[in-house]
PDB file of C-alpha atoms in Angstrom:
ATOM      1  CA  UNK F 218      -4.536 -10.039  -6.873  1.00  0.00           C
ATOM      2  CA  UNK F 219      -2.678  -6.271  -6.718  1.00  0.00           C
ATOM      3  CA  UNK F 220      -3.351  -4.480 -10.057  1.00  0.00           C
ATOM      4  CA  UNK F 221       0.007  -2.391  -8.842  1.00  0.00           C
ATOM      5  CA  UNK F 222       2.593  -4.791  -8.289  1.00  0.00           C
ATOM      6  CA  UNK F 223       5.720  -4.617  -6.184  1.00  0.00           C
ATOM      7  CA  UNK F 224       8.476  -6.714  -5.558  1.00  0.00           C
ATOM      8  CA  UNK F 225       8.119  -8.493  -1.919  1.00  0.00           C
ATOM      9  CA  UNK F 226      11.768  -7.742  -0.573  1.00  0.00           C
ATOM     10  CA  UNK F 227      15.111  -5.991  -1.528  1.00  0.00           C
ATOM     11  CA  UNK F 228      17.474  -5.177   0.165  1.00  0.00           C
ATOM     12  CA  UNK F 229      20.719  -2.817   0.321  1.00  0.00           C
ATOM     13  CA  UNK F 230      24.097  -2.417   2.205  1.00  0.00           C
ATOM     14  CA  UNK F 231      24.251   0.916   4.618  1.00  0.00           C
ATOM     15  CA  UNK F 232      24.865   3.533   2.480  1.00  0.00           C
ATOM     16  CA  UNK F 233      23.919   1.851  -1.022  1.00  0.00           C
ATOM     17  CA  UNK F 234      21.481   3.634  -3.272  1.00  0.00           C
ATOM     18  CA  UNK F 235      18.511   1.518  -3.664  1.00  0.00           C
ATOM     19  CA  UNK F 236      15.287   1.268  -6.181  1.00  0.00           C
ATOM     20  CA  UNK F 237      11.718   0.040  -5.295  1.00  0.00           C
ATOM     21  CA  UNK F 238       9.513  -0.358  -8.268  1.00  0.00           C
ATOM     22  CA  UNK F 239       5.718  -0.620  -8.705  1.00  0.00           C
ATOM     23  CA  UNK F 240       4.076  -1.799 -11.625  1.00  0.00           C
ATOM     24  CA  UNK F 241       0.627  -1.076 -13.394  1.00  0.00           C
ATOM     25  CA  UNK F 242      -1.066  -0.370 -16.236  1.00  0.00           C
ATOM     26  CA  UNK F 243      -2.460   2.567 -15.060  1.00  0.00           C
ATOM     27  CA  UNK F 244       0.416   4.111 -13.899  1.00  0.00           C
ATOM     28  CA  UNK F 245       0.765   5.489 -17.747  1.00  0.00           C
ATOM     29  CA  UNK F 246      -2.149   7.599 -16.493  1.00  0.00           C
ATOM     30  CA  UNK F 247      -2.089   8.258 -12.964  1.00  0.00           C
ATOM     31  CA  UNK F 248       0.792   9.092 -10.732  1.00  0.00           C
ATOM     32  CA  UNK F 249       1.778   7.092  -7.591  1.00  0.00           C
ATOM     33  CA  UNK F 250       2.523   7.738  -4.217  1.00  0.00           C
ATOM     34  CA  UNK F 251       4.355   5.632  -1.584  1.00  0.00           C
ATOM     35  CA  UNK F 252       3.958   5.105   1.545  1.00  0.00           C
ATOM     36  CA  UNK F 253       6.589   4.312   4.556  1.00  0.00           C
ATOM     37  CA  UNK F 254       4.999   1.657   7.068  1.00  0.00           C
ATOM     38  CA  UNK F 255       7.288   0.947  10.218  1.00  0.00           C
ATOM     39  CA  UNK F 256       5.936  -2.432  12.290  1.00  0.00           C
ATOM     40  CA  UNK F 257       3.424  -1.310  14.756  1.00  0.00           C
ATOM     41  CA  UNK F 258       2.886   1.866  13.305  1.00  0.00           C
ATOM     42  CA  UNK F 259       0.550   3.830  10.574  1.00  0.00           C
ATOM     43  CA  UNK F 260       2.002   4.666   6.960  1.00  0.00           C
ATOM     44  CA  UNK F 261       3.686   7.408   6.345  1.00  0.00           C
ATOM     45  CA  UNK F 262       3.735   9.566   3.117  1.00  0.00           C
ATOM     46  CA  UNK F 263       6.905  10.006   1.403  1.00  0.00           C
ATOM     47  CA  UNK F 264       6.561  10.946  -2.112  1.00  0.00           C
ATOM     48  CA  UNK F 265       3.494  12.103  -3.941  1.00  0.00           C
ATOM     49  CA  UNK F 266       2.579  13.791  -7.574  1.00  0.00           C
ATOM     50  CA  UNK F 267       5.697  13.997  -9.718  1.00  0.00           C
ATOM     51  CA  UNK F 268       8.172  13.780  -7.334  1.00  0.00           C
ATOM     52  CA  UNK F 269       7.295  15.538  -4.304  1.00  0.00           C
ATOM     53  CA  UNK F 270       8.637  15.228  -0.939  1.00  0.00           C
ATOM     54  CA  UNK F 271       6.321  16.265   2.443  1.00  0.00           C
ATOM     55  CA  UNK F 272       7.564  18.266   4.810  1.00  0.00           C
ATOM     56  CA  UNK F 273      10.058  16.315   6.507  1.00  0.00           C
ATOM     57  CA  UNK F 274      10.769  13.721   4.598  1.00  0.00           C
ATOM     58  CA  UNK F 275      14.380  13.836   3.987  1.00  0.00           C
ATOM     59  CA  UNK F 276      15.546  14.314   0.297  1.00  0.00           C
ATOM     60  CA  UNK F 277      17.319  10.673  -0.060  1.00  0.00           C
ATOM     61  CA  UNK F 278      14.173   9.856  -1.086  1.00  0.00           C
ATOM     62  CA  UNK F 279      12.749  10.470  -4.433  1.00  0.00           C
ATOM     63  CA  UNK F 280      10.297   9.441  -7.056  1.00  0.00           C
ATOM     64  CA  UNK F 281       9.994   8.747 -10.934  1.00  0.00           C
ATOM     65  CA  UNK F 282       7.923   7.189 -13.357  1.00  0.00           C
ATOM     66  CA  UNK F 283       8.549   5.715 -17.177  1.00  0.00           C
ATOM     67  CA  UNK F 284       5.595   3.963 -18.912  1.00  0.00           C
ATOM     68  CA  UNK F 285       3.940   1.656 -16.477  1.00  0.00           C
ATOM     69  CA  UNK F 286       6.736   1.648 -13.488  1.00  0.00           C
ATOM     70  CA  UNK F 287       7.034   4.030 -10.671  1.00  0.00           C
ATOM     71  CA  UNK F 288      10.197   4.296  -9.049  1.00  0.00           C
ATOM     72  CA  UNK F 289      11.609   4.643  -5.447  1.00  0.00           C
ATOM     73  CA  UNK F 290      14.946   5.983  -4.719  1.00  0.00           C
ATOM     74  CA  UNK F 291      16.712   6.112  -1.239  1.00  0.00           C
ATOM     75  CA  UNK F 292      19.961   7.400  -2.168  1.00  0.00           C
ATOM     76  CA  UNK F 293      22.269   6.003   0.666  1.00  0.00           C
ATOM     77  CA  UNK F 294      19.806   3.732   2.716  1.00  0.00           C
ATOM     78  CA  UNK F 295      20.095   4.415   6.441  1.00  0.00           C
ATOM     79  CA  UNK F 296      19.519   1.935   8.898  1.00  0.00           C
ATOM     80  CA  UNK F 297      16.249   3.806   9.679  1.00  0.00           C
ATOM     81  CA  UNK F 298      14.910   3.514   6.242  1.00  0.00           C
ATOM     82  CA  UNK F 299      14.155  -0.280   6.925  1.00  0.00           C
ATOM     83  CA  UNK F 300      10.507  -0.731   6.564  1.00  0.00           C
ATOM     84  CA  UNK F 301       8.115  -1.576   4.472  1.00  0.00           C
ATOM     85  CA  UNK F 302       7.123   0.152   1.659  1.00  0.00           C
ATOM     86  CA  UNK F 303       3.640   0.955  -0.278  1.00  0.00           C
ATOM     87  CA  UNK F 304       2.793   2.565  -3.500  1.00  0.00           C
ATOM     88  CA  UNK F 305      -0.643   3.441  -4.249  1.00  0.00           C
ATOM     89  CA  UNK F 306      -2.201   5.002  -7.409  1.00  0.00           C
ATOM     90  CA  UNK F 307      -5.899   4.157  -9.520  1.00  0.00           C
ATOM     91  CA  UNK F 308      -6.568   0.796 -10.321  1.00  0.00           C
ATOM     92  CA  UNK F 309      -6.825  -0.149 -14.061  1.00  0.00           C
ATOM     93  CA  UNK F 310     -10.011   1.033 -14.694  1.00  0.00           C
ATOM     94  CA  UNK F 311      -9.099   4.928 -12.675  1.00  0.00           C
ATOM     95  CA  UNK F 312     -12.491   5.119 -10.677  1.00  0.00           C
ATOM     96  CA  UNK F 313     -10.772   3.594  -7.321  1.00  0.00           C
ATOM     97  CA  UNK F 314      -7.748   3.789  -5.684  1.00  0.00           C
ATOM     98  CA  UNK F 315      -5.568   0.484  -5.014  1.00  0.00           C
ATOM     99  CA  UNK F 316      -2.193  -0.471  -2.909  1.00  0.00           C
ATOM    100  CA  UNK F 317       0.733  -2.269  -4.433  1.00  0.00           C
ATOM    101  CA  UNK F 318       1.251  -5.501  -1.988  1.00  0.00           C
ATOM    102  CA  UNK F 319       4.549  -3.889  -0.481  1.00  0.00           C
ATOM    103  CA  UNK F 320       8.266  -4.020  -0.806  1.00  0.00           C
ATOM    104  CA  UNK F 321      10.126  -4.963   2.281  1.00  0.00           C
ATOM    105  CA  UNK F 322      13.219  -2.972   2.641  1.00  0.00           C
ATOM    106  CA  UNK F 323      16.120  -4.401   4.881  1.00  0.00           C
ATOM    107  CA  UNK F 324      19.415  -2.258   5.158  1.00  0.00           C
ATOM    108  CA  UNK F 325      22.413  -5.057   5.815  1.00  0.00           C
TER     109      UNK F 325
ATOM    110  CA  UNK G 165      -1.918  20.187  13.166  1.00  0.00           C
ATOM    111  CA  UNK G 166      -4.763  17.822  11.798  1.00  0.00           C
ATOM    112  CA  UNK G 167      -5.081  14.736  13.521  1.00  0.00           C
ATOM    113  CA  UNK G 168      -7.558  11.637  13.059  1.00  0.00           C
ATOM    114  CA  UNK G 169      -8.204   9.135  15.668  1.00  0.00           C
ATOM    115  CA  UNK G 170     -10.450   6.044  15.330  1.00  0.00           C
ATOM    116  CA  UNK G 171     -12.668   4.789  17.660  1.00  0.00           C
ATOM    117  CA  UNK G 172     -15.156   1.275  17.943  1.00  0.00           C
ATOM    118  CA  UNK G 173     -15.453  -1.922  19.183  1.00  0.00           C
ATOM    119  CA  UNK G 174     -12.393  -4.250  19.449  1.00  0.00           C
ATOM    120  CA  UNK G 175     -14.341  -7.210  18.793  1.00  0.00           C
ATOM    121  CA  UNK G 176     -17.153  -8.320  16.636  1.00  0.00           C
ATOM    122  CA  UNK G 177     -19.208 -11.151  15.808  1.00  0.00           C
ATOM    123  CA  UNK G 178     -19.362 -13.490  12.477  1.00  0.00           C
ATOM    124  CA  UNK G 179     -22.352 -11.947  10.644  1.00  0.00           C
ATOM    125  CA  UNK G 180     -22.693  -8.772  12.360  1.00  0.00           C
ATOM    126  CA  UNK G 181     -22.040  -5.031  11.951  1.00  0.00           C
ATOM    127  CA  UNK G 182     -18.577  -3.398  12.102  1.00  0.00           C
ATOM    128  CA  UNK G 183     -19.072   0.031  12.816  1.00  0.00           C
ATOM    129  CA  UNK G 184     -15.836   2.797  13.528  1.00  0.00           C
ATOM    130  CA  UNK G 185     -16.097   6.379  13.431  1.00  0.00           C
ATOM    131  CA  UNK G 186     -13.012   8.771  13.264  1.00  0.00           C
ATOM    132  CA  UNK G 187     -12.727  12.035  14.747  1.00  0.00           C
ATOM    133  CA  UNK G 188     -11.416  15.199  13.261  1.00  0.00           C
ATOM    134  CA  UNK G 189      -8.985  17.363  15.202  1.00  0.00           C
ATOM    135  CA  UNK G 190      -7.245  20.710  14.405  1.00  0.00           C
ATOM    136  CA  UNK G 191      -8.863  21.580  11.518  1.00  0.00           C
ATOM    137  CA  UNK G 192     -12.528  21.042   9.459  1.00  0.00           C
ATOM    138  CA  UNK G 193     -13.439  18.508   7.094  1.00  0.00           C
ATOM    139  CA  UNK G 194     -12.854  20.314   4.253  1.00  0.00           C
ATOM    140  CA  UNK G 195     -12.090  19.943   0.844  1.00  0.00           C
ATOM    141  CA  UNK G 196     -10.563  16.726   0.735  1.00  0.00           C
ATOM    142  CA  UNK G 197     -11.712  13.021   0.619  1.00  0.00           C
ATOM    143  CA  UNK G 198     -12.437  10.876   3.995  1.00  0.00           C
ATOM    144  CA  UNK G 199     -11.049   7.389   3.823  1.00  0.00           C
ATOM    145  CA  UNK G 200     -10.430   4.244   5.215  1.00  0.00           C
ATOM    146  CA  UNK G 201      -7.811   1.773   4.671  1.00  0.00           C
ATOM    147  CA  UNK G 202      -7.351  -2.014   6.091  1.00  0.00           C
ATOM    148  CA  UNK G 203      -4.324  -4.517   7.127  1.00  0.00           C
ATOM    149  CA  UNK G 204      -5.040  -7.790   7.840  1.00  0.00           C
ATOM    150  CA  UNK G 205      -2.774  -9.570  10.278  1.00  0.00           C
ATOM    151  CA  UNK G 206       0.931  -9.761   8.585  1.00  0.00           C
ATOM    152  CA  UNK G 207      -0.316  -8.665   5.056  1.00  0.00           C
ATOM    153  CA  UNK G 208      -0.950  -5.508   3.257  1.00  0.00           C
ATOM    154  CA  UNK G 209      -2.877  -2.201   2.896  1.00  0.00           C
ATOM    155  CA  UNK G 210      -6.461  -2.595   1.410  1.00  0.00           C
ATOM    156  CA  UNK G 211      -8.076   0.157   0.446  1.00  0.00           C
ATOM    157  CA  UNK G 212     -11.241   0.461   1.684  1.00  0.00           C
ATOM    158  CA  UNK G 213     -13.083   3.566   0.724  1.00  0.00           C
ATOM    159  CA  UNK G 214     -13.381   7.298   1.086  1.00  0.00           C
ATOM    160  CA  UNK G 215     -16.235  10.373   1.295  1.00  0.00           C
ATOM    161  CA  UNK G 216     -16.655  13.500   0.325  1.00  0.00           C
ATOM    162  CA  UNK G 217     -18.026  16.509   2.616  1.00  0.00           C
ATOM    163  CA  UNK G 218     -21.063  16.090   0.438  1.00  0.00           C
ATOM    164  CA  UNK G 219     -21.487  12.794   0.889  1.00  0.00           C
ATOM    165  CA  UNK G 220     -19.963  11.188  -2.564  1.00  0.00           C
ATOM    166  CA  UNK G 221     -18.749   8.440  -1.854  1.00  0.00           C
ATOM    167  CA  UNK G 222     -15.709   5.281  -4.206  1.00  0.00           C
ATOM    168  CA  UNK G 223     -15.918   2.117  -2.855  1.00  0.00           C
ATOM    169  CA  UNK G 224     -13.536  -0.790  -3.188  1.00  0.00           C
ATOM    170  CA  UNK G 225     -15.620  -2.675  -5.580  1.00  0.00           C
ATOM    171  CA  UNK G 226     -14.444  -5.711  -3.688  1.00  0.00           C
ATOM    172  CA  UNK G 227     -16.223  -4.295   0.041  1.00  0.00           C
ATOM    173  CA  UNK G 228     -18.935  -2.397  -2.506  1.00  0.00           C
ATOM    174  CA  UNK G 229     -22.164  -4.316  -1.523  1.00  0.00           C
ATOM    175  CA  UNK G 230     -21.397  -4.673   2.471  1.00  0.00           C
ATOM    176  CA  UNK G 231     -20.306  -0.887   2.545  1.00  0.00           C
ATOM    177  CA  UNK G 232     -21.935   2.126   4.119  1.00  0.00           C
ATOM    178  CA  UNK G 233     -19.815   5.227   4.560  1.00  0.00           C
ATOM    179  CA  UNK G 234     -21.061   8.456   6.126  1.00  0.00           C
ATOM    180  CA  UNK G 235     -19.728  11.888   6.965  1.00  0.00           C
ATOM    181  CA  UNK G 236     -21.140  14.219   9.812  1.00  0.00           C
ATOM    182  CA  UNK G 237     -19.675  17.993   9.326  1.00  0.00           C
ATOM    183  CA  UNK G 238     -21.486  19.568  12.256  1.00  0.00           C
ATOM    184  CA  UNK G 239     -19.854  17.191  14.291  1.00  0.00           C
ATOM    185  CA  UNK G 240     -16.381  16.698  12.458  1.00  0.00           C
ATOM    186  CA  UNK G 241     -16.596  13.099  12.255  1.00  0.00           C
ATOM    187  CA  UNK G 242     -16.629  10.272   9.351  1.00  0.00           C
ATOM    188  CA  UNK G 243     -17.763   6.939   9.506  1.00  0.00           C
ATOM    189  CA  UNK G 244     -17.818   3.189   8.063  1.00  0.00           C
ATOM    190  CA  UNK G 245     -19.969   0.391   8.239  1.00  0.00           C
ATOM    191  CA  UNK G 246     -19.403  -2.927   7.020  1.00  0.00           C
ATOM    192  CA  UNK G 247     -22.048  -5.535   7.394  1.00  0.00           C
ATOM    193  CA  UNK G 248     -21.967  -8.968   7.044  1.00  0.00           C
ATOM    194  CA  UNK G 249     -18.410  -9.776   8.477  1.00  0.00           C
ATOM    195  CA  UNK G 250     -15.969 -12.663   9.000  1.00  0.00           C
ATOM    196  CA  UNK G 251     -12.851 -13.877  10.172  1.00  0.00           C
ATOM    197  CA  UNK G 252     -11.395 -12.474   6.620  1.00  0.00           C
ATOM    198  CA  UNK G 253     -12.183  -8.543   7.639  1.00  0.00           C
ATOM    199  CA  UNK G 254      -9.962  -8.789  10.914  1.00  0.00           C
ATOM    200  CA  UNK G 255      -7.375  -6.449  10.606  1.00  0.00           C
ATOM    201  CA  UNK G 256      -6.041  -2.656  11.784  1.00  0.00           C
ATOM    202  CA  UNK G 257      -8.518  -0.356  10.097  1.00  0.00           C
ATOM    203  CA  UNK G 258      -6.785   3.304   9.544  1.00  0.00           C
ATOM    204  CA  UNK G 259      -8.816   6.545   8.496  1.00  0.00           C
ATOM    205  CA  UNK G 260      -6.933   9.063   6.327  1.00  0.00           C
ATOM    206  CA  UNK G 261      -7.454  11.786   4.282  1.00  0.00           C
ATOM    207  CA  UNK G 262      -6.883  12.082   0.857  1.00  0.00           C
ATOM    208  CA  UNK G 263      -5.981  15.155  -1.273  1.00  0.00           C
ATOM    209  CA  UNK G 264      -7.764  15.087  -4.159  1.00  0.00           C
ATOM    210  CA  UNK G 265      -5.030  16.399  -6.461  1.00  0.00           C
ATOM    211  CA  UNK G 266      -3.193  13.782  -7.162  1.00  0.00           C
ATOM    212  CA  UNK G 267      -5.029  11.120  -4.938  1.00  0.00           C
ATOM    213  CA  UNK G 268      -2.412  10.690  -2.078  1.00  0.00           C
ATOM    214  CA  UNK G 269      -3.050  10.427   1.304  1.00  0.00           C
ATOM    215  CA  UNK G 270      -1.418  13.009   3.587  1.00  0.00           C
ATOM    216  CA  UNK G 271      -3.008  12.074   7.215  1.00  0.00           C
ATOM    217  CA  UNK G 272      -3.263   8.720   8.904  1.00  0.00           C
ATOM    218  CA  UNK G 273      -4.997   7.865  12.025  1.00  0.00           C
ATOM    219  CA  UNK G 274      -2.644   5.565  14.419  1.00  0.00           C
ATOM    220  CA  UNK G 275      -5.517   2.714  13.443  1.00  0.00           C
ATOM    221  CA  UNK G 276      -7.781   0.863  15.259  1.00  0.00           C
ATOM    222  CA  UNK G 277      -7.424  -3.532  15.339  1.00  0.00           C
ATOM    223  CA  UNK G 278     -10.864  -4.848  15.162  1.00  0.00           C
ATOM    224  CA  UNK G 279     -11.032  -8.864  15.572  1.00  0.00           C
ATOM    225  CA  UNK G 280     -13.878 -10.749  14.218  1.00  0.00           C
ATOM    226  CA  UNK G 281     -14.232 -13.846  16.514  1.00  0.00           C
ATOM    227  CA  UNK G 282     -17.676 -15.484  17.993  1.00  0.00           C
TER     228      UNK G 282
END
């Protein structure tokens, strides 16, 4: 079982503003960072450290964290934004790293 | 640009060795950490492991005991083994790197699918 856990599938009408949450105890300590994963195709970084965007990565999407949740937000999902989504962060114990078991996004 | 690309055998046997290496391009393996990450058919990342330049390495304690990972500089290259396998460790196996400030992984390879079937 995921020590960083995620909620299998939301989903959000074109446009909407929509949340994907990971949960873990050691996200008090350690920050997440989350991961875009089209089928067929490698992850992709999208936010990092406190709220950091790569180059590229358009600024719908952003990142927060209270107590043991860390937060997604796509403000106004886009058709493209359908994917699957990973967070990733230190397991409980903070000497390895771990995935969340993914959030499948699907924009009606 | 930095780019990783992942190279081994497509297939192998119930019991034996899985062995990939993944190149380096664009850039030296510097100061960040050498990983690998898994997805089994239809299911989810599993992280895997990663490697220092110097040769430190974290291991999934899960993979721990069947693990080997090394790291050739002169030659720009990183590498996993995992012995013992089964039908369980089929899956796409990425390499990435990982920044070490705040533990996130910046570059993915485009992953290799490695299928263990007798």
């Amino acid at each position: 079982s995921s020590e960083l856990t995620q909620d299998p599938a939301v989903s959000a009408a074109l446009g909407q503003t929509v949340r994907i949450t990971c949960q873990g105890d050691s996200l008090r300590t350690y920050y997440a960072s989350w991961y875009q994963q089209k089928p067929g195709q490698a992850p992709v970084l999208v936010i990092y450290g406190p709220n950091k965007r790569p180059s590229g990565i358009p600024d719908r999407f952003s990142g927060s964290s209270s107590g043991n949740t860390a937060s997604l937000t796509i403000a106004g999902a886009q058709a493209e934004d359908e994917a699957d989504y990973y967070c990733h962060s230190r397991d409980i114990s903070g000497n390895h790293a771990i995935f969340g078991g993914g959030t499948k996004l699907t924009v009606l | 640009q930095l780019q990783l690309q992942e190279s081994g055998p497509g297939l192998v046997r119930p019991s034996e060795t899985l062995s990939l290496t993944c190149s380096v391009s664009g850039g030296p393996i510097g100061d960040y950490y050498w990983g690998w990450i898994r997805q089994p058919p239809g299911k989810g990342l599993e992280w895997i492991g990663y490697i220092y330049r110097s040769g430190t390495t974290n291991h999934s304690p899960s993979l721990k005991s069947r693990l080997t990972l090394s790291v050739d500089t002169s030659k720009n290259q990183f590498s996993l083994s995992l012995a013992a396998v089964t039908a369980a460790d089929t899956a796409v196996y990425y390499c990435a790197r990982t920044v070490a400030s705040y533990q996130y992984i910046d570059v993915w390879g485009k992953g290799t699918t490695v299928l263990v079937s007798s």
